[in-house]
Amino acid sequence: MEQYVVKGGVPLRGEVSVGGAKNAALGILAAAIMTDETVTIENVPNVRDTRVLLQAIEGIGAKVKYVYNNSVQINGGSICDLNVEYEYIKKIRASYYLLGALLGKYKESNVALPGGCNIGSRPIDQHLKGFKALGAKVDIDKGVVCAKADKLVGSHIYFDVVTVGATINLMMASCMAEGDTILENAAKEPHIVDVANFLNAMGANIKGAGTDVIRIKGVSRLHGCTYSIIPDQIEAGTFMVAAAATHGDVVVKDVIPKHLESISAKLMEMGCEIVEGDDWVRVIADKELGSTNVKTLPYPGFPTDMQPQMAVALALAKGSSMVTESIFENRFKYVDEINRMGAKVKVEGNTAYIEGVQRISAAQLSAPDLRAGAALVIAALAADGISEIEDIEYIQRGYEDFEGKLSCLGAVIAKVDSDRELQKFKLKIG
Ligand code: EPZ
């Protein structure tokens, strides 16, 4: 099984380019099937989650053509099956975006219910509530959501919780409904805006994305287009925090600095120097890190997907910090792992109480989920000694060539697939 091996203690220095946003790409790839014309999507991150979703899209009969590494063409004109198999949902929850896309286009869709995952139960009640409000009959039969409507009619939908997934699913399901739909208490993440902009490029009429009220005027059909996905806010933030935790000096390129404001603000509170350009952010962390407190919130608050990474940097900061996770109920599984490295973190309820330490030591680690896995890599980069990280397939879900990009910043890291490769690398780095 592949694993990372990391020799810590090297400050990250140099420039790194960020890829397309995974969480925008997953909504956009699903929405692309809503036209029978060809859609070209650029800046698609080549990660496990996008590859699996494209397999699911091919699985229902759409044509998918990989133009080159980060561009893909999709044509939904040949779709012949409205059933999305559990095997895809099991691999990535976001396959449930096909529910909203197929229902919006064909007024019918059957998609296996996503289970919970490593960070929480993650219900989809708001998605189903919205589909019903548009006039769909929604049943759950043997673990499959069966949604069907003679026609979909615009409605005024209020989300009981701010939910990225339901906001995206309902934008898709309502954009070809008859009449107007209003989504209240909508999520405002950059990837919501990106999906709305993509649907509008296909001929939809969506206004207000990025605010908590989104207005959608149904249109009769959507057409092909070419669209480029926004930079990944979380990949960018991960490199920013890695620079801080290793006392490095890194320019993170091809980003939208506005999307990174909450992360930059927290790093500045910790004593990092942040310099912003039009499409880059530089993190200079040559001084000792100071403590601060973090609470995850929907955008523009501090993103939950950056919580584990920030907690690792705070574990290495001088003083005590608190990290409160307000979005998911089980997103502290990395804490046991970093405590084995010498960190001093105690979790009570949805808050981690961190007592900063000067040094942590390498260890054999196991990634519990995608962002916790990235956080463990950051911990290993900052630790004394050589760490080994297993279960990196979680990390590969959301980071394209993570080890390659870190190596370009001076990190001593390799992906190895056997004990022989591991020993060879250890001998090489001494
Ligand atoms: C998206 O998940 C992201 N995934 C997550 O990123 C991200 O952490 C999350 O949004 C929050 O920003 C993708 O975009 C593929 P939600 P999603 O619906 O849509 C509750 C990563 O690391 N809720 O905004 O599933 C839910 O339980 C991943 O890239 C309901 O109660 O998140 C949670 O507590 C991890 N009922 C909260 O809302 C519903 O019907 C936010 O969930 C839907 C959600």
Coordinates of N, CA, C and O in Angstrom, one line a residue, residues 305-394:
D305 N -12.5 22.9 6.5 CA -11.6 22.0 5.8 C -10.1 22.4 6.0 O -9.2 21.7 5.6
M306 N -10.0 23.5 6.8 CA -8.6 24.0 7.1 C -8.4 23.8 8.6 O -7.3 24.1 9.2
Q307 N -9.4 23.2 9.3 CA -9.2 23.1 10.8 C -8.1 22.2 11.2 O -7.3 22.6 12.1
P308 N -8.0 21.0 10.7 CA -6.9 20.1 11.1 C -5.5 20.7 10.9 O -4.6 20.7 11.7
Q309 N -5.3 21.3 9.7 CA -4.0 21.9 9.3 C -3.7 23.0 10.3 O -2.5 23.1 10.8
M310 N -4.6 23.9 10.6 CA -4.4 25.0 11.5 C -4.0 24.5 12.9 O -3.2 25.1 13.6
A311 N -4.7 23.5 13.3 CA -4.5 22.9 14.7 C -3.1 22.4 14.8 O -2.4 22.6 15.8
V312 N -2.5 21.9 13.7 CA -1.1 21.4 13.8 C -0.2 22.6 13.9 O 0.7 22.5 14.8
A313 N -0.4 23.6 13.2 CA 0.5 24.8 13.3 C 0.3 25.4 14.8 O 1.4 25.8 15.4
L314 N -0.9 25.4 15.3 CA -1.0 25.9 16.7 C -0.4 25.0 17.7 O 0.1 25.5 18.8
A315 N -0.3 23.7 17.4 CA 0.3 22.8 18.3 C 1.8 23.1 18.5 O 2.4 22.7 19.4
L316 N 2.3 23.8 17.5 CA 3.8 24.1 17.5 C 4.0 25.6 17.8 O 5.1 26.1 17.7
A317 N 2.9 26.3 18.2 CA 3.0 27.7 18.5 C 3.3 27.9 20.0 O 3.0 27.0 20.8
K318 N 3.8 29.1 20.4 CA 4.0 29.4 21.8 C 2.7 29.8 22.5 O 2.0 30.6 21.9
G319 N 2.4 29.1 23.5 CA 1.1 29.5 24.3 C 0.0 28.5 24.0 O 0.1 27.5 23.3
S320 N -1.2 28.9 24.6 CA -2.4 28.0 24.5 C -3.3 28.5 23.4 O -3.5 29.8 23.3
S321 N -4.0 27.6 22.7 CA -5.0 28.0 21.7 C -6.2 27.1 21.8 O -6.1 26.0 22.4
M322 N -7.3 27.6 21.2 CA -8.5 26.8 21.2 C -9.0 26.7 19.7 O -8.9 27.7 19.0
V323 N -9.4 25.5 19.3 CA -9.9 25.3 18.0 C -11.3 24.7 18.1 O -11.4 23.6 18.7
T324 N -12.3 25.4 17.7 CA -13.7 24.9 17.8 C -14.2 24.6 16.5 O -14.2 25.4 15.5
E325 N -14.7 23.4 16.4 CA -15.3 22.8 15.1 C -16.8 22.9 15.2 O -17.4 22.1 15.9
S326 N -17.4 23.8 14.4 CA -18.8 24.1 14.6 C -19.6 23.4 13.4 O -20.8 23.5 13.4
I327 N -18.9 22.9 12.4 CA -19.6 22.3 11.3 C -19.9 20.8 11.4 O -21.0 20.3 11.2
F328 N -18.8 20.1 11.7 CA -18.9 18.6 11.7 C -18.7 18.1 13.1 O -18.0 18.7 13.9
E329 N -19.2 16.9 13.4 CA -19.2 16.4 14.8 C -18.0 15.5 15.1 O -17.8 15.1 16.2
N330 N -17.2 15.2 14.1 CA -16.1 14.3 14.4 C -14.9 14.6 13.6 O -14.4 13.8 12.8
R331 N -14.4 15.8 13.7 CA -13.3 16.2 12.9 C -12.0 16.4 13.6 O -11.1 17.2 13.2
F332 N -11.8 15.7 14.7 CA -10.6 15.8 15.5 C -9.8 14.5 15.6 O -9.0 14.2 16.4
K333 N -10.0 13.6 14.6 CA -9.4 12.2 14.6 C -7.9 12.3 14.5 O -7.2 11.4 14.8
Y334 N -7.4 13.4 14.0 CA -5.9 13.6 13.8 C -5.2 13.8 15.2 O -4.0 13.7 15.3
V335 N -6.0 14.2 16.2 CA -5.4 14.7 17.5 C -4.6 13.6 18.1 O -3.5 13.7 18.5
D336 N -5.2 12.4 18.1 CA -4.5 11.2 18.7 C -3.1 11.0 18.0 O -2.1 10.7 18.7
E337 N -3.2 11.2 16.7 CA -1.9 11.0 15.9 C -0.9 12.0 16.3 O 0.3 11.7 16.5
I338 N -1.2 13.3 16.3 CA -0.2 14.3 16.6 C 0.3 14.2 18.1 O 1.4 14.5 18.4
N339 N -0.6 13.8 19.0 CA -0.2 13.6 20.4 C 0.8 12.5 20.5 O 1.7 12.6 21.4
R340 N 0.8 11.6 19.6 CA 1.8 10.5 19.6 C 3.2 11.1 19.2 O 4.2 10.5 19.4
M341 N 3.1 12.3 18.6 CA 4.4 12.9 18.1 C 4.9 13.9 19.2 O 6.0 14.5 19.0
G342 N 4.1 14.0 20.3 CA 4.6 14.9 21.3 C 3.7 16.2 21.4 O 4.0 17.1 22.3
A343 N 2.7 16.3 20.6 CA 1.8 17.5 20.7 C 1.0 17.4 22.0 O 0.9 16.3 22.5
K344 N 0.5 18.5 22.5 CA -0.3 18.5 23.7 C -1.7 19.1 23.4 O -1.9 20.3 23.5
V345 N -2.6 18.2 22.9 CA -3.9 18.7 22.5 C -5.0 17.8 23.2 O -4.8 16.6 23.3
K346 N -6.0 18.5 23.8 CA -7.0 17.8 24.5 C -8.4 18.2 23.9 O -8.6 19.4 23.7
V347 N -9.2 17.2 23.5 CA -10.5 17.5 22.9 C -11.6 17.3 23.9 O -11.6 16.3 24.5
E348 N -12.4 18.3 24.0 CA -13.6 18.2 24.9 C -14.8 18.7 24.1 O -14.8 19.9 23.7
G349 N -15.7 17.8 23.7 CA -16.8 18.2 22.9 C -16.3 18.6 21.5 O -15.6 17.9 20.9
N350 N -16.7 19.8 21.1 CA -16.3 20.2 19.7 C -15.2 21.2 19.8 O -15.0 22.0 18.8
T351 N -14.4 21.2 20.9 CA -13.3 22.1 21.0 C -12.0 21.4 21.3 O -12.0 20.5 22.2
A352 N -10.9 21.7 20.6 CA -9.6 21.2 20.9 C -8.8 22.3 21.7 O -8.7 23.4 21.3
Y353 N -8.3 21.9 22.9 CA -7.5 22.8 23.7 C -6.1 22.5 23.5 O -5.6 21.3 23.7
I354 N -5.3 23.4 22.9 CA -3.9 23.1 22.5 C -3.0 23.9 23.4 O -3.1 25.1 23.6
E355 N -2.0 23.1 23.9 CA -0.9 23.8 24.6 C 0.4 23.6 23.7 O 0.8 22.5 23.5
G356 N 0.8 24.7 23.2 CA 1.9 24.7 22.2 C 3.2 24.0 22.7 O 3.5 24.2 23.9
V357 N 3.9 23.3 21.9 CA 5.2 22.7 22.3 C 6.2 23.2 21.3 O 5.9 23.6 20.1
Q358 N 7.5 23.2 21.7 CA 8.5 23.7 20.8 C 8.8 22.7 19.7 O 9.1 23.1 18.6
R359 N 8.8 21.4 20.1 CA 9.2 20.4 19.0 C 8.3 19.2 19.1 O 7.7 18.9 20.1
I360 N 8.1 18.6 18.0 CA 7.4 17.3 18.0 C 8.4 16.3 17.3 O 9.2 16.7 16.5
S361 N 8.1 15.0 17.5 CA 9.1 14.0 16.9 C 8.3 13.2 15.9 O 7.1 13.0 16.0
A362 N 9.1 12.7 15.0 CA 8.5 11.8 13.9 C 7.9 10.6 14.5 O 8.1 10.2 15.6
A363 N 6.9 10.0 13.7 CA 6.2 8.8 14.2 C 5.7 8.1 12.9 O 5.7 8.6 11.8
Q364 N 5.2 6.9 13.2 CA 4.4 6.2 12.1 C 3.0 6.6 12.3 O 2.4 6.5 13.4
L365 N 2.4 7.1 11.2 CA 1.1 7.8 11.3 C 0.1 7.1 10.3 O 0.6 6.5 9.3
S366 N -1.2 7.4 10.6 CA -2.2 6.9 9.7 C -3.2 8.0 9.4 O -3.8 8.5 10.4
A367 N -3.4 8.3 8.1 CA -4.4 9.4 7.8 C -5.8 8.9 8.1 O -6.2 8.0 7.5
P368 N -6.5 9.7 8.9 CA -7.9 9.2 9.2 C -8.9 9.7 8.2 O -10.0 9.1 8.0
D369 N -8.6 10.8 7.5 CA -9.5 11.3 6.5 C -8.7 12.3 5.6 O -7.5 12.6 5.9
L370 N -9.3 12.9 4.7 CA -8.6 13.8 3.7 C -7.8 14.9 4.3 O -6.6 15.0 4.2
R371 N -8.5 15.8 5.1 CA -7.8 17.0 5.6 C -7.0 16.7 6.8 O -5.9 17.3 7.0
A372 N -7.4 15.7 7.6 CA -6.6 15.3 8.7 C -5.3 14.7 8.2 O -4.2 14.8 8.7
G373 N -5.4 14.0 7.0 CA -4.2 13.4 6.4 C -3.2 14.5 6.0 O -2.0 14.4 6.2
A374 N -3.8 15.5 5.4 CA -2.9 16.7 5.0 C -2.3 17.3 6.2 O -1.1 17.7 6.2
A375 N -3.0 17.4 7.3 CA -2.5 17.9 8.6 C -1.3 17.1 9.1 O -0.3 17.6 9.6
L376 N -1.5 15.8 9.0 CA -0.4 14.9 9.5 C 0.9 15.1 8.6 O 2.0 15.0 9.2
V377 N 0.7 15.3 7.4 CA 1.9 15.6 6.5 C 2.6 16.9 7.0 O 3.8 16.9 7.1
I378 N 1.8 17.9 7.3 CA 2.4 19.1 7.9 C 3.1 18.9 9.2 O 4.2 19.3 9.4
A379 N 2.5 18.0 10.0 CA 3.1 17.7 11.3 C 4.5 17.0 11.0 O 5.5 17.3 11.6
A380 N 4.5 16.1 10.1 CA 5.7 15.3 9.8 C 6.8 16.2 9.2 O 8.0 16.1 9.5
L381 N 6.3 17.2 8.4 CA 7.3 18.2 7.8 C 8.0 19.0 8.9 O 9.1 19.5 8.8
A382 N 7.2 19.2 10.0 CA 7.8 20.1 11.1 C 8.5 19.2 12.2 O 9.2 19.8 13.0
A383 N 8.3 17.9 12.1 CA 8.8 17.1 13.2 C 10.3 16.8 13.0 O 10.9 16.9 11.9
D384 N 10.9 16.4 14.2 CA 12.3 15.9 14.1 C 12.3 14.4 13.7 O 11.6 13.6 14.3
G385 N 13.0 14.1 12.7 CA 13.2 12.7 12.3 C 12.3 12.3 11.1 O 11.8 13.2 10.4
I386 N 12.2 11.0 10.9 CA 11.6 10.5 9.6 C 10.2 9.9 10.0 O 10.2 8.9 10.8
S387 N 9.2 10.4 9.5 CA 7.8 9.9 9.7 C 7.4 9.1 8.5 O 7.8 9.3 7.4
E388 N 6.5 8.1 8.8 CA 5.8 7.3 7.7 C 4.3 7.5 7.9 O 3.8 7.4 9.0
I389 N 3.6 7.8 6.8 CA 2.2 8.1 6.8 C 1.5 7.1 5.9 O 1.7 7.1 4.7
E390 N 0.6 6.3 6.5 CA -0.2 5.3 5.8 C -1.6 5.9 5.4 O -1.9 7.0 5.8
D391 N -2.3 5.1 4.6 CA -3.7 5.5 4.2 C -3.7 6.8 3.5 O -4.6 7.6 3.6
I392 N -2.7 7.0 2.6 CA -2.6 8.3 1.9 C -3.6 8.4 0.8 O -3.7 9.5 0.2
E393 N -4.3 7.3 0.5 CA -5.4 7.4 -0.5 C -6.4 8.5 -0.1 O -7.0 9.1 -1.0
Y394 N -6.6 8.7 1.2 CA -7.5 9.8 1.6 C -7.0 11.1 1.1 O -7.7 11.9 0.6

